Coordinates of C-alpha atoms in Angstrom, one line a residue:
X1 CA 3.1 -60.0 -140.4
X2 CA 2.8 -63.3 -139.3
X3 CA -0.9 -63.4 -138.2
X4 CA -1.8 -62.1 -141.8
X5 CA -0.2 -64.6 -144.2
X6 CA -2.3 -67.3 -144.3
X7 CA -5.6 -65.4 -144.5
X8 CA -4.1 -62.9 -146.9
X9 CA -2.6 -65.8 -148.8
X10 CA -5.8 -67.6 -149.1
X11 CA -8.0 -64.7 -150.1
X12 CA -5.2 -64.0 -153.2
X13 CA -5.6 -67.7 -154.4
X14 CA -9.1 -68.0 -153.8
X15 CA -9.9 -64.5 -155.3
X16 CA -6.9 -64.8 -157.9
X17 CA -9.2 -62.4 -160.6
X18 CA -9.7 -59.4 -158.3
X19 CA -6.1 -59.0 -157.6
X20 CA -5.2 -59.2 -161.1
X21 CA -7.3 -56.3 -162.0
X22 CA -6.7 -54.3 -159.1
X23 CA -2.5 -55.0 -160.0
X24 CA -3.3 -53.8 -163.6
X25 CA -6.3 -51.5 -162.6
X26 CA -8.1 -53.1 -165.0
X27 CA -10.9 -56.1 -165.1
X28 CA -9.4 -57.1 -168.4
X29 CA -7.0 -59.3 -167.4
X30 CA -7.5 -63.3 -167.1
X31 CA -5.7 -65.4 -163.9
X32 CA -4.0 -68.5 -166.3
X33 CA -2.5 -70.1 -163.3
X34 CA -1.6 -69.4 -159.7
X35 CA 2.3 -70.6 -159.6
X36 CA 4.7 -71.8 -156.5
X37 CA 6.7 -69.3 -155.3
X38 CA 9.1 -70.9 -153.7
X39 CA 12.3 -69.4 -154.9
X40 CA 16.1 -71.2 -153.8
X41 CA 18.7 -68.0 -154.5
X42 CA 16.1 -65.5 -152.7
X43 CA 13.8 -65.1 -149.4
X44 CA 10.3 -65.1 -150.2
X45 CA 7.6 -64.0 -147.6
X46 CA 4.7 -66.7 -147.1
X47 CA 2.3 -63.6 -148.5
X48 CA 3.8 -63.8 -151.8
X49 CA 1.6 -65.2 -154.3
X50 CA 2.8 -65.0 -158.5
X51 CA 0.7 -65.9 -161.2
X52 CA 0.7 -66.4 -164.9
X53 CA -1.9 -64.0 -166.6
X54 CA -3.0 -62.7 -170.2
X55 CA -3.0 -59.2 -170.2
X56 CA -2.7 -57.2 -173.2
X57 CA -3.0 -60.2 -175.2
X58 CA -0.1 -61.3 -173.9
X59 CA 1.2 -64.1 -171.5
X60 CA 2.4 -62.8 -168.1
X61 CA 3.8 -63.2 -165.0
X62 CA 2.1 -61.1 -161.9
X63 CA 4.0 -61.0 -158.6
X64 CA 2.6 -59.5 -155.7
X65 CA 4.2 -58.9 -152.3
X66 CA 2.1 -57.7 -149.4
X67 CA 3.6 -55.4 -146.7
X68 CA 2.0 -54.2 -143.5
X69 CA 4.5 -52.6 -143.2
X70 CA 7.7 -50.8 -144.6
X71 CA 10.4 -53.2 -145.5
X72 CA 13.1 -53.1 -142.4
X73 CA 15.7 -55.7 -143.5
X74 CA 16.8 -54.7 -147.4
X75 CA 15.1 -51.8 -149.0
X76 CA 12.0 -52.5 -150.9
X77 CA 13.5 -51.9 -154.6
X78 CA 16.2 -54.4 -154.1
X79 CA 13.6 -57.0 -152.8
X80 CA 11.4 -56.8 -155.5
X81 CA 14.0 -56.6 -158.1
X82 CA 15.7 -59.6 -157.1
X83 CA 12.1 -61.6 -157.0
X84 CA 11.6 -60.1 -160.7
X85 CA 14.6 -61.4 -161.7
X86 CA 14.4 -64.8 -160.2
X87 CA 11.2 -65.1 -161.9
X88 CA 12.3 -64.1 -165.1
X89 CA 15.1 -66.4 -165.3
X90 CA 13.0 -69.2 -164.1
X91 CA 9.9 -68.6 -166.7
X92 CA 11.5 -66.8 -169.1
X93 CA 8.7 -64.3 -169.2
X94 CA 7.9 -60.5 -168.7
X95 CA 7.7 -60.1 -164.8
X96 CA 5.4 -57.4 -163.8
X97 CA 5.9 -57.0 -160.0
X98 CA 2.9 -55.2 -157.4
X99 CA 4.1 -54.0 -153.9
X100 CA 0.5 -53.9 -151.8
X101 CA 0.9 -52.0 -148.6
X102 CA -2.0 -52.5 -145.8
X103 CA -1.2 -50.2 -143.0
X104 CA -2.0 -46.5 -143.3
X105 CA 1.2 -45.7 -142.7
X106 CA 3.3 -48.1 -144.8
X107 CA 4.7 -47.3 -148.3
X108 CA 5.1 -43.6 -148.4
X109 CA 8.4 -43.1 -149.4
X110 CA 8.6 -46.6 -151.7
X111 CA 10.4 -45.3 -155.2
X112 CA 8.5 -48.0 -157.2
X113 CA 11.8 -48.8 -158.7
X114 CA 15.4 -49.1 -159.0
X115 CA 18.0 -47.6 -161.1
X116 CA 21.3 -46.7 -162.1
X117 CA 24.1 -45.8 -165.0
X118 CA 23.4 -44.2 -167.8
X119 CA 22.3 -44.8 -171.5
X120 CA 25.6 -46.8 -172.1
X121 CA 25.6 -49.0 -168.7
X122 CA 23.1 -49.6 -166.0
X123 CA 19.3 -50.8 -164.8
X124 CA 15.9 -49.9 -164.8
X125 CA 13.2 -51.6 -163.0
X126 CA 9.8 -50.3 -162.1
X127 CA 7.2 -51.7 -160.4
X128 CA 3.7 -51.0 -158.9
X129 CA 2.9 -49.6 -155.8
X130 CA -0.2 -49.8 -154.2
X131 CA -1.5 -48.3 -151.0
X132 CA -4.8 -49.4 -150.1
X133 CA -5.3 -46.0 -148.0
X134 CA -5.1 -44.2 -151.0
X135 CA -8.1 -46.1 -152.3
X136 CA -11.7 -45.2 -152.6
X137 CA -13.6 -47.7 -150.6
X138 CA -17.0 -47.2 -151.5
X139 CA -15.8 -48.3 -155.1
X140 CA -14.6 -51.5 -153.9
X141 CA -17.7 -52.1 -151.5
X142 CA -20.0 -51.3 -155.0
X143 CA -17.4 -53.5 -157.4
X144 CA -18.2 -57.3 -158.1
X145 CA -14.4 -57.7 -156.2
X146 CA -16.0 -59.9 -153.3
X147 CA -11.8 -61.4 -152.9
X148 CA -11.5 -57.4 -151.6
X149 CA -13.9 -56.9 -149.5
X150 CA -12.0 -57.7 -146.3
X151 CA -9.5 -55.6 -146.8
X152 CA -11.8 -52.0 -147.7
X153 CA -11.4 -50.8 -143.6
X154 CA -7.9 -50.2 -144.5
X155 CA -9.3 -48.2 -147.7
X156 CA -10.2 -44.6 -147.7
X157 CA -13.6 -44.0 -146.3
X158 CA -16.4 -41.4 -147.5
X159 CA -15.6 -38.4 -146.2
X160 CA -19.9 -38.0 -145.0
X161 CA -19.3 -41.3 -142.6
X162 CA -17.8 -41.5 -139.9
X163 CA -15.0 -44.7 -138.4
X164 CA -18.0 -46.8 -137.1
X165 CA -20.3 -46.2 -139.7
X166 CA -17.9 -47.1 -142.3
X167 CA -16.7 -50.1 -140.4
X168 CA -20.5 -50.7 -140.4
X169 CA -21.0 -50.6 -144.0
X170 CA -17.9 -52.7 -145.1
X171 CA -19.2 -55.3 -143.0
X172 CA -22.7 -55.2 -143.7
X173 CA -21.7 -55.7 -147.5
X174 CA -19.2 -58.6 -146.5
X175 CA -22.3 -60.3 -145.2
X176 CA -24.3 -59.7 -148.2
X177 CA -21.7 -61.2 -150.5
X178 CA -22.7 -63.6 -153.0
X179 CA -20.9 -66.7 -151.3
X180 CA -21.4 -69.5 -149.5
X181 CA -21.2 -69.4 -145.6
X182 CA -18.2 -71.0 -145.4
X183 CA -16.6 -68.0 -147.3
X184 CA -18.6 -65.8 -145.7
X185 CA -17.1 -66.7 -142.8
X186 CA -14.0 -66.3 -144.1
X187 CA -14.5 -62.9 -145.5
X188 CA -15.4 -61.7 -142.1
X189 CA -13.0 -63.3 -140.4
X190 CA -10.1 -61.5 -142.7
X191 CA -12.0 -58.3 -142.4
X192 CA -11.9 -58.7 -138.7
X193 CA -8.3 -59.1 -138.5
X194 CA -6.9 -56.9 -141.7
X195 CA -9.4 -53.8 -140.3
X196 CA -7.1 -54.2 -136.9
X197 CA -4.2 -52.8 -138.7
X198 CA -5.6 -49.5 -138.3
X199 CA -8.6 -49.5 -135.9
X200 CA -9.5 -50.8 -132.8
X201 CA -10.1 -54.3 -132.8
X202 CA -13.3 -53.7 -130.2
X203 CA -15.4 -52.1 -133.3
X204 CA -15.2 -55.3 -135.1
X205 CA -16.3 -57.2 -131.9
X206 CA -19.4 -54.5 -131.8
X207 CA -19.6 -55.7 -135.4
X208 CA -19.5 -59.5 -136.2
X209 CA -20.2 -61.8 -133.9
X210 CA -17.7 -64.9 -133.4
X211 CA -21.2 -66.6 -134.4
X212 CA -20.4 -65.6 -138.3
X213 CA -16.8 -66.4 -138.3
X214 CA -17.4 -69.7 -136.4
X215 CA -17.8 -71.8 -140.3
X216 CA -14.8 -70.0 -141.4
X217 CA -11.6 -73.2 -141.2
X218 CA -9.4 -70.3 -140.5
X219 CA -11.5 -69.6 -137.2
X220 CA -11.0 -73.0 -135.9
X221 CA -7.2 -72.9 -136.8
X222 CA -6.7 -70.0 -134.9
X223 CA -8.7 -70.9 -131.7
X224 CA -6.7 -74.1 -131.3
X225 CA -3.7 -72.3 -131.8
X226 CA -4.1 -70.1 -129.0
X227 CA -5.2 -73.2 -126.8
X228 CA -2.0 -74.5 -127.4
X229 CA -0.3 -71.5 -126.7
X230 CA -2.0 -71.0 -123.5
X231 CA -0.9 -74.9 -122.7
X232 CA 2.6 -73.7 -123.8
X233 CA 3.0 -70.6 -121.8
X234 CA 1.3 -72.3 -118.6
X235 CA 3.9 -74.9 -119.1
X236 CA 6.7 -71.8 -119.1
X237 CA 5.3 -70.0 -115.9
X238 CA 5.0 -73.4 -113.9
X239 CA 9.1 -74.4 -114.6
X240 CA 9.4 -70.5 -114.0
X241 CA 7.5 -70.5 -110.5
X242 CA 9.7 -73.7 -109.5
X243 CA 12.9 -72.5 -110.6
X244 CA 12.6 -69.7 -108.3
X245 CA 11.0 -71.8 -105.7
X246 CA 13.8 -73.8 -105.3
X247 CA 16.2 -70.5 -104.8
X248 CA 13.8 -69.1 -102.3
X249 CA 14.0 -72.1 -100.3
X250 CA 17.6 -72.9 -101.0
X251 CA 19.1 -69.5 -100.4
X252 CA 16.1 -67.7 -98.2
X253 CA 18.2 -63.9 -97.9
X254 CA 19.0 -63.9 -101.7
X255 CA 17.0 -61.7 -104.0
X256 CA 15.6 -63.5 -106.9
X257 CA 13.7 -60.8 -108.7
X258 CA 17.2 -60.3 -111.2
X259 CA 16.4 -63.8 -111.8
X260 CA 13.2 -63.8 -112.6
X261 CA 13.5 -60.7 -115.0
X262 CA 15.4 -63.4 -117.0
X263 CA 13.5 -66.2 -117.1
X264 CA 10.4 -64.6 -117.9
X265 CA 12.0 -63.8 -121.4
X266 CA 13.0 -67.3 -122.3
X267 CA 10.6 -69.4 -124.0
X268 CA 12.1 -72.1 -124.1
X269 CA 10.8 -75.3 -122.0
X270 CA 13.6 -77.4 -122.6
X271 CA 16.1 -74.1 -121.5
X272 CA 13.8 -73.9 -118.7
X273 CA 13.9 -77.5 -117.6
X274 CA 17.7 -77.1 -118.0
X275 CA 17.6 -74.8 -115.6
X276 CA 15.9 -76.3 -113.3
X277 CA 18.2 -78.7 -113.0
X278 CA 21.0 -76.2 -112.3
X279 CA 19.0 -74.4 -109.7
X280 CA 18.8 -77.8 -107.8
X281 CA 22.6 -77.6 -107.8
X282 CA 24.3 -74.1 -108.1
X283 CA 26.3 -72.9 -104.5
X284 CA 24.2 -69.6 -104.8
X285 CA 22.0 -67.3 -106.4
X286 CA 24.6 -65.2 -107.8
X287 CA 26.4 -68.2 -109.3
X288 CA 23.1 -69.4 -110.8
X289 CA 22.8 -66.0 -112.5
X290 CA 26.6 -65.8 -113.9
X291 CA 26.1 -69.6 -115.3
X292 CA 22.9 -68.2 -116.8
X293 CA 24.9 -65.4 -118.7
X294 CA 27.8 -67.7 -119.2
X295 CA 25.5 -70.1 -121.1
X296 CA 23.5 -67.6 -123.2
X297 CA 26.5 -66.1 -124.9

């Protein structure tokens, strides 16, 4: 999930409004104030975003997490329950909590809600869930929601087009968006890398050109993180290539490929350089491999 948080975090703050009403399914509904979510007695994913609304007349607080996927390490209802209550105790307000899935094939078997006991002890907590496969597209390409227009590939898509046509149209209207370039940039550039949840990420090369994702900041933060990954990893495979350099010339019959199974899944430099050093002074190969295990464990 990683890759999405930022841009999916940006696009809820920037676009506060059309999340609201797509969480309450309604465009009655006013965005008071985006609030931190940073929460001490429970983990909160970087993709949460909570806000204080009006809705029904009434002050509000909105929480939304965003999944691509199902949750793996507690089951979804405990999650959310334990951000609702969290956020209850901390505002002292009515917490209405919104579970977005993205993938196609995220969400099915979420309850929306936990319970337990009886009318005389026990819970009840519901919440929304919202798969954006089970959506209508179209709608949301014809809606004033421009804050949702990146994520309508991973909608459902008229059934008289087909995958690169619809692809075609959601970007087509992305570009036509009533925004500056900056965010149009932006919106592209989320559309670009949301849409490759569920389809190939070559139809959105076909599509938009790096050209109109170029203004987008989130562009440039991504290209010069993978420039210093690349410095990063060539850093790795250089320690990697001596390491087993020195072994090859140190102990010429010796087979190193064990060892080089191991190294290649460290990515660590400063392990690396450790073991370098060890390489430079271990009796043999064998040796260098049970000092390997022995220090791993």
């Amino acid at each position: 999930m990683a890759q999405y948080d930022e841009i999916v975090k940006h696009l809820m703050d920037r676009f506060a409004g059309d999340f609201a009403s797509l969480s309450f399914d309604t465009p009655d509904v006013e965005v008071i104030e985006t609030l931190d979510t940073e929460q001490q007695t429970v983990k909160v994913h970087r993709n949460d975003m909570t806000f204080k609304v009006l809705w029904n007349n009434e002050t509000v607080i909105l929480h939304i997490e965003v999944q691509t996927q199902d949750s793996k390490d507690k089951p979804m209802p405990l999650r959310v329950l334990s951000y609702a209550a969290e956020l209850l105790l901390r505002y002292e307000l009515p917490v209405y909590s919104v579970v977005l899935y993205l993938s196609s094939n995220a969400g099915q078997t979420d309850p929306g809600g936990y319970s337990y006991g009886n009318d005389q002890f026990g819970l009840q907590h519901r919440y929304q869930v919202i798969r954006l496969v089970d959506l209508e597209g179209e709608s949301y390409l014809e809606s004033a929601s421009v804050g949702l227009l990146p994520f309508t590939p991973l909608m459902r898509p008229p059934l008289n087009l087909n995958t690169e046509a619809w692809l075609q149209k959601c970007v087509e209207t992305t570009e036509s968006a009533p925004v500056d370039p900056q965010t149009r940039s932006t919106l592209l550039y989320a559309l670009t890398t949301l849409g490759s949840l569920n389809y190939d990420p070559n139809l959105f090369q076909k599509l938009i050109s790096e050209e109109m994702m170029q203004e987008s900041p989130f562009y440039e933060i991504i290209m010069q993180r993978g420039i210093e990954r690349g410095i990063v990893q060539g850093s790795l495979q250089v320690c990697i290539k001596n390491i087993l350099s020195v072994l090859t010339e140190r102990f010429p019959s010796s087979d190193t490929t064990p060892v080089a199974e191991i190294l290649e899944s460290i990515q660590d430099l400063d392990r690396l350089s450790e073991l370098l050093r060890l390489a430079v002074q271990t009796s043999s190969v064998d040796t260098f491999l049970q000092e390997i295990d022995t220090s791993e464990e």
